[in-house]
Amino acid sequence: MADRPPPPRILNRKVRYNFDLLETIEAGIALLGTEVKSVRAGRASLEEAYAHFRGIELYLIGCNIQPYTHAGPSFQHDPTRPRKLLLHRRELRKWAAKVTQKSLTIVPVEMYFNERGTLKIELALARGKTHGDKRDTIRQRDERRDIDRELRRRR
């Protein structure tokens, strides 16, 4: 029997450009069966997603998981429905306090399957960057690239 290719890692590519990531945590996510199959097929996007507290529970808002193409119409899911994130209660309380006191936001960084085959999502406590901060990030990246290029040339 042939080995399957590893499931894809769904990345939020712009999160490090738009935010300063202060702290990260791994969380589970409550999904329907067709949603899990769509994520395994790589048909998910975290680009516009963020996490929001509703009472004492944390939900992922704006994550787009495309409908599973091989399921019938009665088994399809809403692509952008809010999805419950699974964390320990003490972690939820700690992050809720930080979000309310320091005006931070929770953004998803990456969605992946761990070695046991369960879907996990890496969340980050983040502070939004200003336009000047983004320029500094670009300048530092360009300087680092120029230095690396010069060092390779000298070897």
PDB file of N, CA, C and O in Angstrom, residues 4-73:
ATOM      1  N   ARG A   4       0.621   7.814   1.959  1.00  0.00           N
ATOM      2  CA  ARG A   4      -0.063   9.049   1.620  1.00  0.00           C
ATOM      3  C   ARG A   4       0.893  10.219   1.803  1.00  0.00           C
ATOM      4  O   ARG A   4       1.756  10.193   2.671  1.00  0.00           O
ATOM      5  N   PRO A   5       0.698  11.271   1.022  1.00  0.00           N
ATOM      6  CA  PRO A   5       1.509  12.464   1.273  1.00  0.00           C
ATOM      7  C   PRO A   5       1.077  13.091   2.605  1.00  0.00           C
ATOM      8  O   PRO A   5      -0.072  12.946   3.027  1.00  0.00           O
ATOM      9  N   PRO A   6       1.974  13.788   3.268  1.00  0.00           N
ATOM     10  CA  PRO A   6       1.586  14.398   4.550  1.00  0.00           C
ATOM     11  C   PRO A   6       0.527  15.480   4.330  1.00  0.00           C
ATOM     12  O   PRO A   6       0.519  16.143   3.302  1.00  0.00           O
ATOM     13  N   PRO A   7      -0.378  15.644   5.295  1.00  0.00           N
ATOM     14  CA  PRO A   7      -1.408  16.681   5.152  1.00  0.00           C
ATOM     15  C   PRO A   7      -0.756  18.061   5.134  1.00  0.00           C
ATOM     16  O   PRO A   7       0.298  18.270   5.731  1.00  0.00           O
ATOM     17  N   PRO A   8      -1.370  19.010   4.468  1.00  0.00           N
ATOM     18  CA  PRO A   8      -0.763  20.336   4.347  1.00  0.00           C
ATOM     19  C   PRO A   8      -0.809  21.114   5.654  1.00  0.00           C
ATOM     20  O   PRO A   8      -1.638  20.856   6.529  1.00  0.00           O
ATOM     21  N   ARG A   9       0.097  22.067   5.774  1.00  0.00           N
ATOM     22  CA  ARG A   9       0.087  23.025   6.875  1.00  0.00           C
ATOM     23  C   ARG A   9      -0.485  24.318   6.304  1.00  0.00           C
ATOM     24  O   ARG A   9       0.071  24.881   5.370  1.00  0.00           O
ATOM     25  N   ILE A  10      -1.590  24.774   6.852  1.00  0.00           N
ATOM     26  CA  ILE A  10      -2.245  25.996   6.396  1.00  0.00           C
ATOM     27  C   ILE A  10      -1.621  27.163   7.166  1.00  0.00           C
ATOM     28  O   ILE A  10      -1.724  27.225   8.385  1.00  0.00           O
ATOM     29  N   LEU A  11      -0.961  28.070   6.452  1.00  0.00           N
ATOM     30  CA  LEU A  11      -0.256  29.178   7.085  1.00  0.00           C
ATOM     31  C   LEU A  11      -0.993  30.490   6.887  1.00  0.00           C
ATOM     32  O   LEU A  11      -1.641  30.700   5.873  1.00  0.00           O
ATOM     33  N   ASN A  12      -0.853  31.371   7.854  1.00  0.00           N
ATOM     34  CA  ASN A  12      -1.312  32.743   7.737  1.00  0.00           C
ATOM     35  C   ASN A  12      -0.062  33.563   7.433  1.00  0.00           C
ATOM     36  O   ASN A  12       0.669  33.972   8.333  1.00  0.00           O
ATOM     37  N   ARG A  13       0.228  33.775   6.164  1.00  0.00           N
ATOM     38  CA  ARG A  13       1.503  34.353   5.737  1.00  0.00           C
ATOM     39  C   ARG A  13       1.693  35.806   6.159  1.00  0.00           C
ATOM     40  O   ARG A  13       2.816  36.242   6.375  1.00  0.00           O
ATOM     41  N   LYS A  14       0.636  36.569   6.270  1.00  0.00           N
ATOM     42  CA  LYS A  14       0.767  38.000   6.552  1.00  0.00           C
ATOM     43  C   LYS A  14       0.764  38.332   8.036  1.00  0.00           C
ATOM     44  O   LYS A  14       0.923  39.493   8.402  1.00  0.00           O
ATOM     45  N   VAL A  15       0.603  37.350   8.898  1.00  0.00           N
ATOM     46  CA  VAL A  15       0.436  37.646  10.317  1.00  0.00           C
ATOM     47  C   VAL A  15       1.696  38.269  10.916  1.00  0.00           C
ATOM     48  O   VAL A  15       1.619  39.193  11.716  1.00  0.00           O
ATOM     49  N   ARG A  16       2.875  37.807  10.523  1.00  0.00           N
ATOM     50  CA  ARG A  16       4.110  38.377  11.077  1.00  0.00           C
ATOM     51  C   ARG A  16       4.401  39.764  10.505  1.00  0.00           C
ATOM     52  O   ARG A  16       5.134  40.538  11.112  1.00  0.00           O
ATOM     53  N   TYR A  17       3.860  40.076   9.359  1.00  0.00           N
ATOM     54  CA  TYR A  17       4.029  41.393   8.769  1.00  0.00           C
ATOM     55  C   TYR A  17       3.084  42.406   9.429  1.00  0.00           C
ATOM     56  O   TYR A  17       3.461  43.546   9.668  1.00  0.00           O
ATOM     57  N   ASN A  18       1.860  41.995   9.736  1.00  0.00           N
ATOM     58  CA  ASN A  18       0.851  42.910  10.273  1.00  0.00           C
ATOM     59  C   ASN A  18       0.843  43.007  11.790  1.00  0.00           C
ATOM     60  O   ASN A  18       0.262  43.939  12.342  1.00  0.00           O
ATOM     61  N   PHE A  19       1.454  42.041  12.490  1.00  0.00           N
ATOM     62  CA  PHE A  19       1.373  41.996  13.951  1.00  0.00           C
ATOM     63  C   PHE A  19       2.733  41.686  14.566  1.00  0.00           C
ATOM     64  O   PHE A  19       3.556  41.010  13.961  1.00  0.00           O
ATOM     65  N   ASP A  20       2.924  42.160  15.806  1.00  0.00           N
ATOM     66  CA  ASP A  20       4.025  41.706  16.656  1.00  0.00           C
ATOM     67  C   ASP A  20       3.456  40.563  17.483  1.00  0.00           C
ATOM     68  O   ASP A  20       2.516  40.759  18.260  1.00  0.00           O
ATOM     69  N   LEU A  21       4.019  39.368  17.343  1.00  0.00           N
ATOM     70  CA  LEU A  21       3.526  38.206  18.073  1.00  0.00           C
ATOM     71  C   LEU A  21       4.206  38.152  19.436  1.00  0.00           C
ATOM     72  O   LEU A  21       5.431  38.080  19.527  1.00  0.00           O
ATOM     73  N   LEU A  22       3.422  38.184  20.506  1.00  0.00           N
ATOM     74  CA  LEU A  22       3.957  38.245  21.857  1.00  0.00           C
ATOM     75  C   LEU A  22       4.030  36.873  22.515  1.00  0.00           C
ATOM     76  O   LEU A  22       4.965  36.590  23.250  1.00  0.00           O
ATOM     77  N   GLU A  23       3.039  36.032  22.273  1.00  0.00           N
ATOM     78  CA  GLU A  23       2.957  34.727  22.938  1.00  0.00           C
ATOM     79  C   GLU A  23       2.144  33.794  22.048  1.00  0.00           C
ATOM     80  O   GLU A  23       1.196  34.236  21.401  1.00  0.00           O
ATOM     81  N   THR A  24       2.517  32.517  21.989  1.00  0.00           N
ATOM     82  CA  THR A  24       1.762  31.565  21.167  1.00  0.00           C
ATOM     83  C   THR A  24       1.264  30.413  22.022  1.00  0.00           C
ATOM     84  O   THR A  24       1.805  30.128  23.094  1.00  0.00           O
ATOM     85  N   ILE A  25       0.233  29.756  21.502  1.00  0.00           N
ATOM     86  CA  ILE A  25      -0.346  28.600  22.182  1.00  0.00           C
ATOM     87  C   ILE A  25      -0.949  27.679  21.126  1.00  0.00           C
ATOM     88  O   ILE A  25      -1.377  28.130  20.059  1.00  0.00           O
ATOM     89  N   GLU A  26      -0.979  26.386  21.418  1.00  0.00           N
ATOM     90  CA  GLU A  26      -1.589  25.405  20.526  1.00  0.00           C
ATOM     91  C   GLU A  26      -2.978  25.062  21.052  1.00  0.00           C
ATOM     92  O   GLU A  26      -3.141  24.813  22.243  1.00  0.00           O
ATOM     93  N   ALA A  27      -3.970  25.075  20.170  1.00  0.00           N
ATOM     94  CA  ALA A  27      -5.346  24.796  20.565  1.00  0.00           C
ATOM     95  C   ALA A  27      -5.954  23.773  19.625  1.00  0.00           C
ATOM     96  O   ALA A  27      -5.551  23.661  18.465  1.00  0.00           O
ATOM     97  N   GLY A  28      -6.939  23.059  20.134  1.00  0.00           N
ATOM     98  CA  GLY A  28      -7.743  22.194  19.283  1.00  0.00           C
ATOM     99  C   GLY A  28      -8.846  23.021  18.661  1.00  0.00           C
ATOM    100  O   GLY A  28      -9.092  24.166  19.047  1.00  0.00           O
ATOM    101  N   ILE A  29      -9.519  22.446  17.689  1.00  0.00           N
ATOM    102  CA  ILE A  29     -10.598  23.163  17.021  1.00  0.00           C
ATOM    103  C   ILE A  29     -11.730  22.175  16.748  1.00  0.00           C
ATOM    104  O   ILE A  29     -11.484  21.051  16.307  1.00  0.00           O
ATOM    105  N   ALA A  30     -12.953  22.573  17.061  1.00  0.00           N
ATOM    106  CA  ALA A  30     -14.117  21.717  16.876  1.00  0.00           C
ATOM    107  C   ALA A  30     -14.627  21.882  15.448  1.00  0.00           C
ATOM    108  O   ALA A  30     -15.103  22.959  15.080  1.00  0.00           O
ATOM    109  N   LEU A  31     -14.524  20.817  14.652  1.00  0.00           N
ATOM    110  CA  LEU A  31     -14.938  20.865  13.249  1.00  0.00           C
ATOM    111  C   LEU A  31     -15.907  19.745  12.930  1.00  0.00           C
ATOM    112  O   LEU A  31     -15.965  18.723  13.626  1.00  0.00           O
ATOM    113  N   LEU A  32     -16.628  19.906  11.829  1.00  0.00           N
ATOM    114  CA  LEU A  32     -17.471  18.853  11.285  1.00  0.00           C
ATOM    115  C   LEU A  32     -16.606  17.946  10.418  1.00  0.00           C
ATOM    116  O   LEU A  32     -15.496  18.324  10.016  1.00  0.00           O
ATOM    117  N   GLY A  33     -17.123  16.768  10.082  1.00  0.00           N
ATOM    118  CA  GLY A  33     -16.356  15.814   9.287  1.00  0.00           C
ATOM    119  C   GLY A  33     -15.950  16.337   7.926  1.00  0.00           C
ATOM    120  O   GLY A  33     -14.813  16.144   7.479  1.00  0.00           O
ATOM    121  N   THR A  34     -16.860  17.030   7.242  1.00  0.00           N
ATOM    122  CA  THR A  34     -16.512  17.540   5.919  1.00  0.00           C
ATOM    123  C   THR A  34     -15.485  18.667   6.003  1.00  0.00           C
ATOM    124  O   THR A  34     -14.696  18.860   5.086  1.00  0.00           O
ATOM    125  N   GLU A  35     -15.466  19.391   7.121  1.00  0.00           N
ATOM    126  CA  GLU A  35     -14.470  20.446   7.303  1.00  0.00           C
ATOM    127  C   GLU A  35     -13.077  19.846   7.459  1.00  0.00           C
ATOM    128  O   GLU A  35     -12.103  20.354   6.887  1.00  0.00           O
ATOM    129  N   VAL A  36     -12.973  18.759   8.205  1.00  0.00           N
ATOM    130  CA  VAL A  36     -11.681  18.101   8.387  1.00  0.00           C
ATOM    131  C   VAL A  36     -11.167  17.578   7.046  1.00  0.00           C
ATOM    132  O   VAL A  36      -9.987  17.741   6.710  1.00  0.00           O
ATOM    133  N   LYS A  37     -12.043  16.999   6.255  1.00  0.00           N
ATOM    134  CA  LYS A  37     -11.629  16.490   4.943  1.00  0.00           C
ATOM    135  C   LYS A  37     -11.179  17.619   4.021  1.00  0.00           C
ATOM    136  O   LYS A  37     -10.228  17.464   3.262  1.00  0.00           O
ATOM    137  N   SER A  38     -11.838  18.761   4.086  1.00  0.00           N
ATOM    138  CA  SER A  38     -11.426  19.898   3.270  1.00  0.00           C
ATOM    139  C   SER A  38     -10.071  20.434   3.704  1.00  0.00           C
ATOM    140  O   SER A  38      -9.241  20.798   2.866  1.00  0.00           O
ATOM    141  N   VAL A  39      -9.817  20.472   5.015  1.00  0.00           N
ATOM    142  CA  VAL A  39      -8.516  20.931   5.502  1.00  0.00           C
ATOM    143  C   VAL A  39      -7.428  19.949   5.074  1.00  0.00           C
ATOM    144  O   VAL A  39      -6.341  20.351   4.669  1.00  0.00           O
ATOM    145  N   ARG A  40      -7.711  18.650   5.136  1.00  0.00           N
ATOM    146  CA  ARG A  40      -6.733  17.653   4.674  1.00  0.00           C
ATOM    147  C   ARG A  40      -6.405  17.836   3.202  1.00  0.00           C
ATOM    148  O   ARG A  40      -5.304  17.559   2.761  1.00  0.00           O
ATOM    149  N   ALA A  41      -7.381  18.325   2.433  1.00  0.00           N
ATOM    150  CA  ALA A  41      -7.161  18.578   1.010  1.00  0.00           C
ATOM    151  C   ALA A  41      -6.497  19.934   0.773  1.00  0.00           C
ATOM    152  O   ALA A  41      -6.219  20.291  -0.372  1.00  0.00           O
ATOM    153  N   GLY A  42      -6.263  20.707   1.837  1.00  0.00           N
ATOM    154  CA  GLY A  42      -5.599  21.995   1.708  1.00  0.00           C
ATOM    155  C   GLY A  42      -6.510  23.126   1.288  1.00  0.00           C
ATOM    156  O   GLY A  42      -6.050  24.151   0.813  1.00  0.00           O
ATOM    157  N   ARG A  43      -7.807  22.965   1.486  1.00  0.00           N
ATOM    158  CA  ARG A  43      -8.773  23.961   1.021  1.00  0.00           C
ATOM    159  C   ARG A  43      -9.270  24.833   2.180  1.00  0.00           C
ATOM    160  O   ARG A  43     -10.459  24.924   2.449  1.00  0.00           O
ATOM    161  N   ALA A  44      -8.316  25.470   2.884  1.00  0.00           N
ATOM    162  CA  ALA A  44      -8.659  26.358   3.989  1.00  0.00           C
ATOM    163  C   ALA A  44      -7.773  27.600   3.927  1.00  0.00           C
ATOM    164  O   ALA A  44      -6.692  27.569   3.345  1.00  0.00           O
ATOM    165  N   SER A  45      -8.268  28.686   4.520  1.00  0.00           N
ATOM    166  CA  SER A  45      -7.517  29.937   4.528  1.00  0.00           C
ATOM    167  C   SER A  45      -7.656  30.615   5.886  1.00  0.00           C
ATOM    168  O   SER A  45      -8.764  30.714   6.424  1.00  0.00           O
ATOM    169  N   LEU A  46      -6.537  31.113   6.410  1.00  0.00           N
ATOM    170  CA  LEU A  46      -6.533  31.829   7.686  1.00  0.00           C
ATOM    171  C   LEU A  46      -6.288  33.321   7.506  1.00  0.00           C
ATOM    172  O   LEU A  46      -6.089  34.035   8.479  1.00  0.00           O
ATOM    173  N   GLU A  47      -6.286  33.808   6.284  1.00  0.00           N
ATOM    174  CA  GLU A  47      -5.865  35.180   5.994  1.00  0.00           C
ATOM    175  C   GLU A  47      -6.692  36.239   6.742  1.00  0.00           C
ATOM    176  O   GLU A  47      -6.140  37.202   7.231  1.00  0.00           O
ATOM    177  N   GLU A  48      -7.984  36.106   6.808  1.00  0.00           N
ATOM    178  CA  GLU A  48      -8.838  37.120   7.443  1.00  0.00           C
ATOM    179  C   GLU A  48      -9.321  36.680   8.828  1.00  0.00           C
ATOM    180  O   GLU A  48     -10.207  37.304   9.398  1.00  0.00           O
ATOM    181  N   ALA A  49      -8.742  35.623   9.373  1.00  0.00           N
ATOM    182  CA  ALA A  49      -9.260  35.033  10.605  1.00  0.00           C
ATOM    183  C   ALA A  49      -8.695  35.706  11.854  1.00  0.00           C
ATOM    184  O   ALA A  49      -7.603  36.261  11.845  1.00  0.00           O
ATOM    185  N   TYR A  50      -9.482  35.645  12.915  1.00  0.00           N
ATOM    186  CA  TYR A  50      -9.065  36.102  14.242  1.00  0.00           C
ATOM    187  C   TYR A  50      -9.884  35.325  15.265  1.00  0.00           C
ATOM    188  O   TYR A  50     -10.887  34.684  14.924  1.00  0.00           O
ATOM    189  N   ALA A  51      -9.457  35.361  16.514  1.00  0.00           N
ATOM    190  CA  ALA A  51     -10.181  34.667  17.578  1.00  0.00           C
ATOM    191  C   ALA A  51     -10.879  35.705  18.454  1.00  0.00           C
ATOM    192  O   ALA A  51     -10.353  36.802  18.682  1.00  0.00           O
ATOM    193  N   HIS A  52     -12.071  35.354  18.930  1.00  0.00           N
ATOM    194  CA  HIS A  52     -12.895  36.290  19.696  1.00  0.00           C
ATOM    195  C   HIS A  52     -13.558  35.541  20.849  1.00  0.00           C
ATOM    196  O   HIS A  52     -14.026  34.415  20.678  1.00  0.00           O
ATOM    197  N   PHE A  53     -13.588  36.176  22.009  1.00  0.00           N
ATOM    198  CA  PHE A  53     -14.247  35.575  23.172  1.00  0.00           C
ATOM    199  C   PHE A  53     -15.741  35.831  23.119  1.00  0.00           C
ATOM    200  O   PHE A  53     -16.192  36.945  22.842  1.00  0.00           O
ATOM    201  N   ARG A  54     -16.505  34.783  23.389  1.00  0.00           N
ATOM    202  CA  ARG A  54     -17.955  34.868  23.598  1.00  0.00           C
ATOM    203  C   ARG A  54     -18.213  34.267  24.968  1.00  0.00           C
ATOM    204  O   ARG A  54     -18.221  33.045  25.114  1.00  0.00           O
ATOM    205  N   GLY A  55     -18.362  35.124  25.932  1.00  0.00           N
ATOM    206  CA  GLY A  55     -18.463  34.642  27.305  1.00  0.00           C
ATOM    207  C   GLY A  55     -17.093  34.136  27.731  1.00  0.00           C
ATOM    208  O   GLY A  55     -16.102  34.850  27.648  1.00  0.00           O
ATOM    209  N   ILE A  56     -17.044  32.868  28.173  1.00  0.00           N
ATOM    210  CA  ILE A  56     -15.753  32.297  28.568  1.00  0.00           C
ATOM    211  C   ILE A  56     -15.208  31.347  27.497  1.00  0.00           C
ATOM    212  O   ILE A  56     -14.229  30.651  27.736  1.00  0.00           O
ATOM    213  N   GLU A  57     -15.832  31.315  26.318  1.00  0.00           N
ATOM    214  CA  GLU A  57     -15.368  30.432  25.244  1.00  0.00           C
ATOM    215  C   GLU A  57     -14.714  31.261  24.146  1.00  0.00           C
ATOM    216  O   GLU A  57     -15.072  32.420  23.919  1.00  0.00           O
ATOM    217  N   LEU A  58     -13.761  30.646  23.464  1.00  0.00           N
ATOM    218  CA  LEU A  58     -13.018  31.314  22.395  1.00  0.00           C
ATOM    219  C   LEU A  58     -13.442  30.714  21.061  1.00  0.00           C
ATOM    220  O   LEU A  58     -13.483  29.489  20.909  1.00  0.00           O
ATOM    221  N   TYR A  59     -13.754  31.580  20.095  1.00  0.00           N
ATOM    222  CA  TYR A  59     -14.197  31.143  18.774  1.00  0.00           C
ATOM    223  C   TYR A  59     -13.279  31.712  17.702  1.00  0.00           C
ATOM    224  O   TYR A  59     -12.806  32.848  17.815  1.00  0.00           O
ATOM    225  N   LEU A  60     -13.071  30.925  16.649  1.00  0.00           N
ATOM    226  CA  LEU A  60     -12.313  31.364  15.483  1.00  0.00           C
ATOM    227  C   LEU A  60     -13.301  31.961  14.486  1.00  0.00           C
ATOM    228  O   LEU A  60     -14.212  31.278  14.028  1.00  0.00           O
ATOM    229  N   ILE A  61     -13.116  33.223  14.159  1.00  0.00           N
ATOM    230  CA  ILE A  61     -14.016  33.954  13.272  1.00  0.00           C
ATOM    231  C   ILE A  61     -13.279  34.236  11.962  1.00  0.00           C
ATOM    232  O   ILE A  61     -12.110  34.601  11.969  1.00  0.00           O
ATOM    233  N   GLY A  62     -13.960  34.079  10.842  1.00  0.00           N
ATOM    234  CA  GLY A  62     -13.404  34.467   9.551  1.00  0.00           C
ATOM    235  C   GLY A  62     -12.509  33.442   8.894  1.00  0.00           C
ATOM    236  O   GLY A  62     -11.953  33.705   7.842  1.00  0.00           O
ATOM    237  N   CYS A  63     -12.349  32.285   9.476  1.00  0.00           N
ATOM    238  CA  CYS A  63     -11.567  31.218   8.849  1.00  0.00           C
ATOM    239  C   CYS A  63     -12.416  30.607   7.736  1.00  0.00           C
ATOM    240  O   CYS A  63     -13.555  30.210   7.962  1.00  0.00           O
ATOM    241  N   ASN A  64     -11.865  30.549   6.548  1.00  0.00           N
ATOM    242  CA  ASN A  64     -12.617  30.053   5.400  1.00  0.00           C
ATOM    243  C   ASN A  64     -12.182  28.623   5.086  1.00  0.00           C
ATOM    244  O   ASN A  64     -11.050  28.392   4.665  1.00  0.00           O
ATOM    245  N   ILE A  65     -13.068  27.662   5.315  1.00  0.00           N
ATOM    246  CA  ILE A  65     -12.840  26.263   4.953  1.00  0.00           C
ATOM    247  C   ILE A  65     -13.848  25.930   3.857  1.00  0.00           C
ATOM    248  O   ILE A  65     -15.054  25.907   4.097  1.00  0.00           O
ATOM    249  N   GLN A  66     -13.356  25.694   2.658  1.00  0.00           N
ATOM    250  CA  GLN A  66     -14.210  25.450   1.500  1.00  0.00           C
ATOM    251  C   GLN A  66     -15.043  24.177   1.682  1.00  0.00           C
ATOM    252  O   GLN A  66     -14.594  23.232   2.338  1.00  0.00           O
ATOM    253  N   PRO A  67     -16.240  24.112   1.094  1.00  0.00           N
ATOM    254  CA  PRO A  67     -17.046  22.891   1.177  1.00  0.00           C
ATOM    255  C   PRO A  67     -16.309  21.705   0.558  1.00  0.00           C
ATOM    256  O   PRO A  67     -15.544  21.862  -0.394  1.00  0.00           O
ATOM    257  N   TYR A  68     -16.548  20.527   1.108  1.00  0.00           N
ATOM    258  CA  TYR A  68     -15.921  19.301   0.621  1.00  0.00           C
ATOM    259  C   TYR A  68     -16.623  18.880  -0.669  1.00  0.00           C
ATOM    260  O   TYR A  68     -17.840  18.704  -0.698  1.00  0.00           O
ATOM    261  N   THR A  69     -15.870  18.724  -1.729  1.00  0.00           N
ATOM    262  CA  THR A  69     -16.461  18.508  -3.052  1.00  0.00           C
ATOM    263  C   THR A  69     -17.112  17.137  -3.209  1.00  0.00           C
ATOM    264  O   THR A  69     -18.027  16.988  -4.009  1.00  0.00           O
ATOM    265  N   HIS A  70     -16.671  16.135  -2.446  1.00  0.00           N
ATOM    266  CA  HIS A  70     -17.192  14.780  -2.628  1.00  0.00           C
ATOM    267  C   HIS A  70     -18.388  14.454  -1.731  1.00  0.00           C
ATOM    268  O   HIS A  70     -18.856  13.325  -1.719  1.00  0.00           O
ATOM    269  N   ALA A  71     -18.880  15.432  -0.979  1.00  0.00           N
ATOM    270  CA  ALA A  71     -20.036  15.212  -0.108  1.00  0.00           C
ATOM    271  C   ALA A  71     -21.296  15.751  -0.788  1.00  0.00           C
ATOM    272  O   ALA A  71     -21.241  16.689  -1.575  1.00  0.00           O
ATOM    273  N   GLY A  72     -22.409  15.157  -0.451  1.00  0.00           N
ATOM    274  CA  GLY A  72     -23.684  15.604  -1.008  1.00  0.00           C
ATOM    275  C   GLY A  72     -24.100  16.945  -0.435  1.00  0.00           C
ATOM    276  O   GLY A  72     -23.562  17.408   0.572  1.00  0.00           O
ATOM    277  N   PRO A  73     -25.090  17.569  -1.050  1.00  0.00           N
ATOM    278  CA  PRO A  73     -25.505  18.906  -0.613  1.00  0.00           C
ATOM    279  C   PRO A  73     -26.040  18.954   0.816  1.00  0.00           C
ATOM    280  O   PRO A  73     -25.905  19.964   1.489  1.00  0.00           O
TER     281      PRO A  73
END
